[in-house]
Coordinates of C-alpha atoms and ligand atoms in Angstrom, one line a residue:
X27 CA 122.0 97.9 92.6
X28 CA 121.2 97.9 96.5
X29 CA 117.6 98.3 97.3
X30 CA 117.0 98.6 101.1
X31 CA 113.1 97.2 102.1
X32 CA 111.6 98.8 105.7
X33 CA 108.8 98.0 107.4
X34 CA 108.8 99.9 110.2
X35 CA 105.9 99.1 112.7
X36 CA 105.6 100.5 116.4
X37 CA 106.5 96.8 118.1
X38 CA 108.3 95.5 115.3
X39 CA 110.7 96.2 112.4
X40 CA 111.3 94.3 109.4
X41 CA 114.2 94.8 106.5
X42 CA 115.9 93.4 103.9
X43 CA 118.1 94.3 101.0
X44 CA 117.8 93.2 97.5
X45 CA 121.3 92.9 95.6
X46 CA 120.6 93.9 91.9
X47 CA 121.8 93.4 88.2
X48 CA 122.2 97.4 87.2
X49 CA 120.4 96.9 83.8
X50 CA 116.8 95.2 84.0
X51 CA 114.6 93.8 86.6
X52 CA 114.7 90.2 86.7
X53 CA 111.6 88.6 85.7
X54 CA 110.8 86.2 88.4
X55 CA 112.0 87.8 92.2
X56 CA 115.1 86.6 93.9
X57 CA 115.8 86.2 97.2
X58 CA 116.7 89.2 99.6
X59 CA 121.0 88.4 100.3
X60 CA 120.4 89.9 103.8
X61 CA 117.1 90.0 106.0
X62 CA 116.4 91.2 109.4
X63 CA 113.7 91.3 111.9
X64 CA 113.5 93.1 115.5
X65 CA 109.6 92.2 117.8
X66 CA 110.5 94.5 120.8
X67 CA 107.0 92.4 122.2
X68 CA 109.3 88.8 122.2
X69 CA 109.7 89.5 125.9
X70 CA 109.7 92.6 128.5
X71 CA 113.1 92.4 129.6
X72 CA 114.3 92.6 125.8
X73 CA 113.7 93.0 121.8
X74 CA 114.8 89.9 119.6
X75 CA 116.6 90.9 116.2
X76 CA 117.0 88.1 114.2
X77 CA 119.3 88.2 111.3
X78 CA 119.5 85.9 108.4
X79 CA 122.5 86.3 105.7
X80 CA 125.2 84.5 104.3
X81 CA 123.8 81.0 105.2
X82 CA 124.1 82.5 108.8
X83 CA 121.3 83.1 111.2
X84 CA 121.6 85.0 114.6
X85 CA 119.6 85.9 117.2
X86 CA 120.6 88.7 119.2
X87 CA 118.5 90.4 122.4
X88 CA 118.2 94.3 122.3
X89 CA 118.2 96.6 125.4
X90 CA 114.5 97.6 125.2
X91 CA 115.5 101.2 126.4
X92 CA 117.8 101.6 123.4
X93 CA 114.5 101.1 120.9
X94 CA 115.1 104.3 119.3
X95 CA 118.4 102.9 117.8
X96 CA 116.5 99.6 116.4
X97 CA 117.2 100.6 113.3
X98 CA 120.7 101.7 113.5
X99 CA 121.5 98.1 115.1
X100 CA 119.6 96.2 112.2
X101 CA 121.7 98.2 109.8
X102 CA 125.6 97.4 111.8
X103 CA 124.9 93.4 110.6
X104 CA 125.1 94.5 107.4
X105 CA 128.4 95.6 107.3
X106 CA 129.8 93.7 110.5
X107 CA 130.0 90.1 111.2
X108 CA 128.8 86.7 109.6
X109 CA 126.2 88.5 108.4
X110 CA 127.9 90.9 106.6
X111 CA 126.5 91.6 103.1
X112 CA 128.2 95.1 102.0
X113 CA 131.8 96.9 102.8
X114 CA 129.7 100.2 103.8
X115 CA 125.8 101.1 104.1
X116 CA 126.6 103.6 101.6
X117 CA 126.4 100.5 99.0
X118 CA 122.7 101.2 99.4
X119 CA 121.3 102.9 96.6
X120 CA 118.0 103.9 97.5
X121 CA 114.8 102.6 100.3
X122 CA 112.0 101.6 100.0
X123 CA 109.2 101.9 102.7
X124 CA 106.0 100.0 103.6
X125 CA 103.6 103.2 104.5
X126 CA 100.4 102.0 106.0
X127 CA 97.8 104.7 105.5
X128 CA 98.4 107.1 101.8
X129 CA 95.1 108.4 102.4
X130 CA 93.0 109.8 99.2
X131 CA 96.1 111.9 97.9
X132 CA 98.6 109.3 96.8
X133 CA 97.4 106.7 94.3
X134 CA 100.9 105.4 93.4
X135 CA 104.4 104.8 95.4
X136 CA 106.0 108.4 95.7
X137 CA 110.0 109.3 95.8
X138 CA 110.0 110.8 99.8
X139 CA 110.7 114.8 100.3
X140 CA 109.6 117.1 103.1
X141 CA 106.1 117.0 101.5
X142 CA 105.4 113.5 101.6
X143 CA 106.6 112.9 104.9
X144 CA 104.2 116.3 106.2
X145 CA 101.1 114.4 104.3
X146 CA 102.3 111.3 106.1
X147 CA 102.1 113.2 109.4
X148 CA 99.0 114.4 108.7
X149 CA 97.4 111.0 108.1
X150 CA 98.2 110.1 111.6
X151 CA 94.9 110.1 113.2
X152 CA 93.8 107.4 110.6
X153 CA 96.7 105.0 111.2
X154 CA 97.6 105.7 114.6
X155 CA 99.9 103.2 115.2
X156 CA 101.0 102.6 112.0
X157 CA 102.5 106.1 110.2
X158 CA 104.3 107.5 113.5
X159 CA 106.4 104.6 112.9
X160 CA 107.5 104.6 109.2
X161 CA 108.2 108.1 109.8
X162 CA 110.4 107.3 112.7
X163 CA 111.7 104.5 110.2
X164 CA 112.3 107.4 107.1
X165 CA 113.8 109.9 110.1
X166 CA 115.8 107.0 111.0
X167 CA 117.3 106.1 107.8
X168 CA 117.8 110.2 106.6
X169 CA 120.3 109.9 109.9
X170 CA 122.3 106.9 109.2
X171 CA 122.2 107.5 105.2
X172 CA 122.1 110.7 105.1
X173 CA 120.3 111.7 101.2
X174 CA 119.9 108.4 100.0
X175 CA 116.5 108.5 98.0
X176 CA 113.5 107.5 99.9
X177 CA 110.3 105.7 98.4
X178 CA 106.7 105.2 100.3
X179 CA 104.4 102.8 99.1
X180 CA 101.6 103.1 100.3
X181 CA 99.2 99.9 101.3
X182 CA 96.1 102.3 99.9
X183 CA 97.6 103.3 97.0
X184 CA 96.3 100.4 94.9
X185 CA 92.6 101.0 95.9
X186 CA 92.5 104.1 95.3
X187 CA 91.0 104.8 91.9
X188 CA 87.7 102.5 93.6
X189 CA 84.7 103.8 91.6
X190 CA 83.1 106.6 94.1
X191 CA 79.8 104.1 94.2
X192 CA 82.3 101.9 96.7
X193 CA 84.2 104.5 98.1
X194 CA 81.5 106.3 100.1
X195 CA 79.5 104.9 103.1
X196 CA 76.2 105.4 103.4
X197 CA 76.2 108.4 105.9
X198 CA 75.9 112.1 105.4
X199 CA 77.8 113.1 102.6
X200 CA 80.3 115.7 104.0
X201 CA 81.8 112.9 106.2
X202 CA 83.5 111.6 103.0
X203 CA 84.4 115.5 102.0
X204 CA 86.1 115.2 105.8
X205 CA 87.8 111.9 104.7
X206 CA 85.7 109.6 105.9
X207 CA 85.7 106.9 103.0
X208 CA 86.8 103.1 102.2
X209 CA 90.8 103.3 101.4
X210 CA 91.0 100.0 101.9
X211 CA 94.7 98.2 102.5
X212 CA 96.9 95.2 101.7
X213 CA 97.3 97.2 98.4
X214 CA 100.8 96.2 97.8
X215 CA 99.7 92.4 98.2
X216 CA 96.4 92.3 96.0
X217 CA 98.4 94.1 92.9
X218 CA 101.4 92.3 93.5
X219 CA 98.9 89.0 93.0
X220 CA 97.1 90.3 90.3
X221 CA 100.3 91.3 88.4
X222 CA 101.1 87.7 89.1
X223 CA 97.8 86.1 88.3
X224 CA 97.7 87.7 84.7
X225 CA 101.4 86.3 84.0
X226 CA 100.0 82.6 85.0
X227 CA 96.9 83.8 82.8
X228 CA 99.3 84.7 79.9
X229 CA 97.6 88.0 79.2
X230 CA 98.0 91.7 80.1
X231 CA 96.8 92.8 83.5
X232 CA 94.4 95.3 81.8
X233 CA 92.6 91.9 80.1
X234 CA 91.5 90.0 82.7
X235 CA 89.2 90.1 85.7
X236 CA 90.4 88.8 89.3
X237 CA 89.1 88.4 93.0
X238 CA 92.7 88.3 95.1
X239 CA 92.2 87.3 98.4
X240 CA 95.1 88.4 101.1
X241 CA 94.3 85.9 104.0
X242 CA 97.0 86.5 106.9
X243 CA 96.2 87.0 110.3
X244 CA 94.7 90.6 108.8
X245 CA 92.8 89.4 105.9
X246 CA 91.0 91.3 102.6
X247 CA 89.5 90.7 99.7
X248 CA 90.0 92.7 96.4
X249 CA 87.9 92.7 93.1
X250 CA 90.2 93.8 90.4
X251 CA 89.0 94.7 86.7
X252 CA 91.4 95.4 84.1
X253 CA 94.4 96.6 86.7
X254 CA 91.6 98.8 88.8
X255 CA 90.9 97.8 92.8
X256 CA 87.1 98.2 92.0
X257 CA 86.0 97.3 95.3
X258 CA 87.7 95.7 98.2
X259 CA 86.6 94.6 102.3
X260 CA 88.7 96.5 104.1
X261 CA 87.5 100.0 104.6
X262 CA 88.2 103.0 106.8
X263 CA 90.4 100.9 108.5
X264 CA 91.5 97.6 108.6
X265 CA 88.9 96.7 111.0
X266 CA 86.1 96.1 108.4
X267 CA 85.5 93.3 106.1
X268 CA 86.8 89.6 106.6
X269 CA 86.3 88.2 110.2
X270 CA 90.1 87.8 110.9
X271 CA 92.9 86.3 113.5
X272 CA 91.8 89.1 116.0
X273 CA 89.6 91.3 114.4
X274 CA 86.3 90.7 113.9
X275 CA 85.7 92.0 110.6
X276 CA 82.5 93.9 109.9
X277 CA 79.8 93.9 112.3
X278 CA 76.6 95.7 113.3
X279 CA 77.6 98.9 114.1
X280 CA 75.1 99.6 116.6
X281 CA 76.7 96.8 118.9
X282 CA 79.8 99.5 119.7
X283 CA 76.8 102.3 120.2
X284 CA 75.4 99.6 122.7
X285 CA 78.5 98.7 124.6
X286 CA 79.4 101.8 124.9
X287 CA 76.0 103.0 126.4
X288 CA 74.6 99.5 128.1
X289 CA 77.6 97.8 129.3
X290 CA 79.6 101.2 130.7
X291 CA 82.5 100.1 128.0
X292 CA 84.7 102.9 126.8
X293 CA 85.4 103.3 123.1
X294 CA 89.6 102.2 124.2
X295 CA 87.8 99.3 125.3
X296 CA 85.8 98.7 122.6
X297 CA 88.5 99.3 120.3
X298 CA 90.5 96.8 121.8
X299 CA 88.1 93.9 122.1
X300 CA 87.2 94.3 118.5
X301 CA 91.2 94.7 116.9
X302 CA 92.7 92.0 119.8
X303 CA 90.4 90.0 120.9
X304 CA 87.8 88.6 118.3
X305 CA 87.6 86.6 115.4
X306 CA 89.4 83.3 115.7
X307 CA 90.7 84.2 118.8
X308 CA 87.3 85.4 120.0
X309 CA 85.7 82.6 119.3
X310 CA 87.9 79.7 120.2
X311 CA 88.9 82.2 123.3
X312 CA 92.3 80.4 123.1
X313 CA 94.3 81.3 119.4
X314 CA 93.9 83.5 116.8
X315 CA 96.0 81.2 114.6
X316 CA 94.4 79.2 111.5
X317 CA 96.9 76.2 112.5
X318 CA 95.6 75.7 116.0
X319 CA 91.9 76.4 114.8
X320 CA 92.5 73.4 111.9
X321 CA 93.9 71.2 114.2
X322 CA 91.2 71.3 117.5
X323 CA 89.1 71.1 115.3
X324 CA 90.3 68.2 114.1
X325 CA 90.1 67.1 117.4
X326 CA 86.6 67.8 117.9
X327 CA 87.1 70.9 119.9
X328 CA 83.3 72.7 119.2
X329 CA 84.2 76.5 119.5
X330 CA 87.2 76.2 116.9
X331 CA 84.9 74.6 114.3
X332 CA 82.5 77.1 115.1
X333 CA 85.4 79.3 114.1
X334 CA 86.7 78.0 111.0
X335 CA 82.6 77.6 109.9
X336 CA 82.4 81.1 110.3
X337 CA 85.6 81.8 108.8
X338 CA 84.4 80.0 106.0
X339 CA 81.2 81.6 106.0
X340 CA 82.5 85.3 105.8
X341 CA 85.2 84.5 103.4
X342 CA 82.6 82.6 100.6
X343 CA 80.0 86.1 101.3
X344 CA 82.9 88.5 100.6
X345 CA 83.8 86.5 97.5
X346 CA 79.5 86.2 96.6
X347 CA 80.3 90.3 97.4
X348 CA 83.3 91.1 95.1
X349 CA 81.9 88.8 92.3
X350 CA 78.8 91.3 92.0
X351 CA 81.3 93.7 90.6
X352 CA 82.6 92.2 88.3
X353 CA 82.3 91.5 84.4
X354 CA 83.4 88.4 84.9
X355 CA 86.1 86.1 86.4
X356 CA 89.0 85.2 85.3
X357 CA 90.7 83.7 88.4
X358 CA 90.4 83.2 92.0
X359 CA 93.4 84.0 94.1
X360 CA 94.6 82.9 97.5
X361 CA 97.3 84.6 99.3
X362 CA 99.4 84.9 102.7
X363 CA 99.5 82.7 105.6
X364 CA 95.9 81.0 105.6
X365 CA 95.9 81.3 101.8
X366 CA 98.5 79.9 100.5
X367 CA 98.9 77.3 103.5
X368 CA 95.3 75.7 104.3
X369 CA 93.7 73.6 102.1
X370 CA 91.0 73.2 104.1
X371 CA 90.0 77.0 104.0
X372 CA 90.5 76.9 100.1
X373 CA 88.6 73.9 100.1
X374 CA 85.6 75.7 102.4
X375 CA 85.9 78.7 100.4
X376 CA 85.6 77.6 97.4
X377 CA 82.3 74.8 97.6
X378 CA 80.2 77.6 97.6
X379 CA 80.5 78.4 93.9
X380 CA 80.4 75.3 92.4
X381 CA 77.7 75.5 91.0
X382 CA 79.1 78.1 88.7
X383 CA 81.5 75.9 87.5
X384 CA 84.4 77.2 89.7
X385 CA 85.8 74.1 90.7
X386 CA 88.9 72.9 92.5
X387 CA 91.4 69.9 91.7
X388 CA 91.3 68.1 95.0
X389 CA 94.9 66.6 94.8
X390 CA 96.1 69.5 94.1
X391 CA 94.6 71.8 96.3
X392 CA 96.1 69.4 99.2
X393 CA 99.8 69.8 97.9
X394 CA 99.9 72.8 95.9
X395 CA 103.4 74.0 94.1
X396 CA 103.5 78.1 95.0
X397 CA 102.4 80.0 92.0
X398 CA 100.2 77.3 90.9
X399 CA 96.7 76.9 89.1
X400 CA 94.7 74.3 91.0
X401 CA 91.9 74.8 89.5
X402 CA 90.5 71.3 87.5
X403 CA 90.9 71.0 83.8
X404 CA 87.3 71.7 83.1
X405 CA 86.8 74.9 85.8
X406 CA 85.0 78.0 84.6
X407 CA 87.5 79.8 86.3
X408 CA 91.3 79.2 87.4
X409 CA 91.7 79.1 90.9
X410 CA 95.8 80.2 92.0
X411 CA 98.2 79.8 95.1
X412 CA 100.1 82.6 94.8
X413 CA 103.2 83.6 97.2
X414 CA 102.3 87.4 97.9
X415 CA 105.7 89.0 97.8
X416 CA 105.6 92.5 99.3
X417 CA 109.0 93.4 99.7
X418 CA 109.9 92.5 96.3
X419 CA 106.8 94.4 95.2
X420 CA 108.3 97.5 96.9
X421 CA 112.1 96.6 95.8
X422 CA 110.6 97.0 92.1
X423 CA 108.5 100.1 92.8
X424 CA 111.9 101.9 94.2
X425 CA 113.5 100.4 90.6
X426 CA 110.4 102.2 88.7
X427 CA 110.3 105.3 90.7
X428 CA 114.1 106.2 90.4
X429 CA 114.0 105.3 86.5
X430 CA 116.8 102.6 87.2
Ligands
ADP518 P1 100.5 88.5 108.7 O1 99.2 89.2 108.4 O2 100.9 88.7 110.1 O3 101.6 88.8 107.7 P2 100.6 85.8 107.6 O4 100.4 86.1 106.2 O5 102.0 85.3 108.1 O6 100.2 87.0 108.6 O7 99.5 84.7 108.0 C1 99.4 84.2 109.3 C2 98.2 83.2 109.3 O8 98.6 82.2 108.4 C3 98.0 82.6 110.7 O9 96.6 82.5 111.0 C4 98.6 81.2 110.5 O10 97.9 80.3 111.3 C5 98.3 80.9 109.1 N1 99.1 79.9 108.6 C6 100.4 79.8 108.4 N2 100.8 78.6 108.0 C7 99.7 77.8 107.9 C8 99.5 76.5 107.6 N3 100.4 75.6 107.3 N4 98.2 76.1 107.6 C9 97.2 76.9 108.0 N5 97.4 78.2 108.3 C10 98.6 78.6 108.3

């Protein structure tokens, strides 16, 4: 069994292929046996693919004005040269995409057909960048693979059954009739965690109670009761919530209004300072990346510890924030880049609920194992590392969906 993983974004593409026993899924993921990556950004003359298979890896530069063919060329190494994986690409049994935005009307990963791809289409205004893409990345594969079977999962999908009372903003109520709502995002992340945060519990995901928190260089928080995404940061878009690499997470709203009407910003503008140019980056006004914040700060650099305080800050308010909806808590989870790599944010993070008994094992906090409770003997509640593995989460939603 051949599953194909794509995440087709508008600067960047990302694949690989899992290679499959044909009669169960295994219980803990393996590794992809191919995986490739193309950042058309790496530099203006060209796009980097870089290939990794067979114990091989390649770097190759794309012509920038053959972008539409990304795909295709990702595709030729797996069937020509050292990292060669299959005789033909028609090996591949079905593919699996990362869809952005799912909107209100998909609430699980759906098998593609001229439908989905139409509702896909139509969500375009709210992930502008995002869904032109994966549908370039579906037309793309229909071409080279002709019927294969197609699978979106959508990054919404596991928020979407959020009790109504988080759902809806606080503004007239037809504007969440017209769409306007939290959807929320990093769906596939948060229940791949869970999933994996009741196995290390040793009970059934509908048993326990868990606040995931997906911290990459977009970052969100989830509150999940019994299975259900109860309540999570992101919203509309991925904008709100967590102050982030970039982003600035949620603000006053009434600063855009005054930009825009003060300072003779436009809402482009606007738009861009707040999605590329705040949060870490913002504030150190160097790097948006946890690594360099740590370290300067380490060095006594004032603006990065100013950053990592408020990093800190927003992350132990949106866990205060999640915890309010819940029964109780079973486990704390940390996830991605910044989660599952700095100790010191963990650390930060998790000081401010001590005094409820949620408390964390220094040593092992500093070296944690991946998949690991670091949580002391005597916590109130375990505190997990867990690897968030997205493409396998998609890999074994394809396997569900087609009934393999
Ligand atoms: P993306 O959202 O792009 O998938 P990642 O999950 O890869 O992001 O996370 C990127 C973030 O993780 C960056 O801020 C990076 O600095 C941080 N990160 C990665 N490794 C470490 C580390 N060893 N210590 C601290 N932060 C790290």
């Amino acid at each position: 069994m051949k599953i194909l993983v794509l995440n087709a974004g508008s600067s960047s593409q990302k694949s690989c292929l899992y290679s499959l026993e044909a009669d169960s899924l295994p219980q803990k993921h393996p590794d992809p046996i191919w995986e490739a990556t193309i950042d058309w950004t790496a530099s203006p003359e060209f796009g980097l693919m870089k290939v990794k298979a067979n114990g091989v890896k390649q770097e190759i530069k794309l012509d920038p004005g053959k972008k539409p063919d990304g795909i295709a060329q990702m595709l030729d190494t797996l069937v020509q040269g050292e990292t060669r994986v299959l005789e033909q690409l028609t090996e591949i049994n079905v593919v699996g995409h990362r869809v952005v935005h799912g909107g209100s009307e998909y609430s699980e990963a759906i098998r593609i057909t001229p439908e989905v791809k139409a509702a896909i289409a139509q969500l375009i205004p709210l992930a502008p960048s995002h869904n032109p893409a994966h549908l370039e990345g579906i037309n793309a594969i229909e071409k080279i693979l002709g019927a294969v079977p197609q699978v979106a999962v959508f990054d919404t999908a596991f928020h979407s059954k959020m009790p109504k009372s988080a759902a809806v903003y606080p503004i007239p109520y037809e504007w969440f009739e017209r769409g306007i709502r939290r959807y929320g995002f990093h769906g596939t992340s948060h229940k791949y965690c869970a999933n994996r945060a009741a196995q290390l519990l040793g009970q059934p995901l509908e048993m326990v109670q868990l606040i995931t928190c997906h911290l990459g260089n977009g970052a969100s928080l989830a509150a999940v009761r019994q299975g259900i995404s109860v309540d999570t940061t992101m919203g509309f878009t991925p904008l709100e919530g967590l102050m982030m690499g970039t982003r600035s997470g949620s603000i006053d709203p009434a600063i855009s209004i005054h930009l825009i009407r003060n300072h003779g910003m436009s809402a482009d503008q606007v738009d861009h300072m707040l999605n590329k140019e705040s949060g870490l980056k913002g504030i150190t006004g160097v790097s948006g990346d946890m690594r360099y914040v740590a370290e300067t700060m380490e060095q006594g650099d004032k603006r990065a510890k100013l950053a990592f305080e408020m990093f800190s800050h927003h992350l132990r308010t949106a866990i205060g924030s999640m915890l309010g909806n819940l029964h109780r808590l079973d486990a704390l989870v940390f996830s991605a880049g910044i989660g599952e790599h700095s100790a010191v944010v963990r650390q930060a993070a998790c000081a401010g609920f001590e005094f409820l008994g949620i408390t964390l094992d220094p040593e092992k906090n500093a070296h944690p194992e991946m998949d690991s409770d670091i949580s002391t003997a005597d916590s109130r509640v375990r505190i997990f590392v867990i690897h968030t593995e997205e493409d396998w989460a998609i890999a074994t939603e394809c396997w569900n969906i087609l009934g393999l």
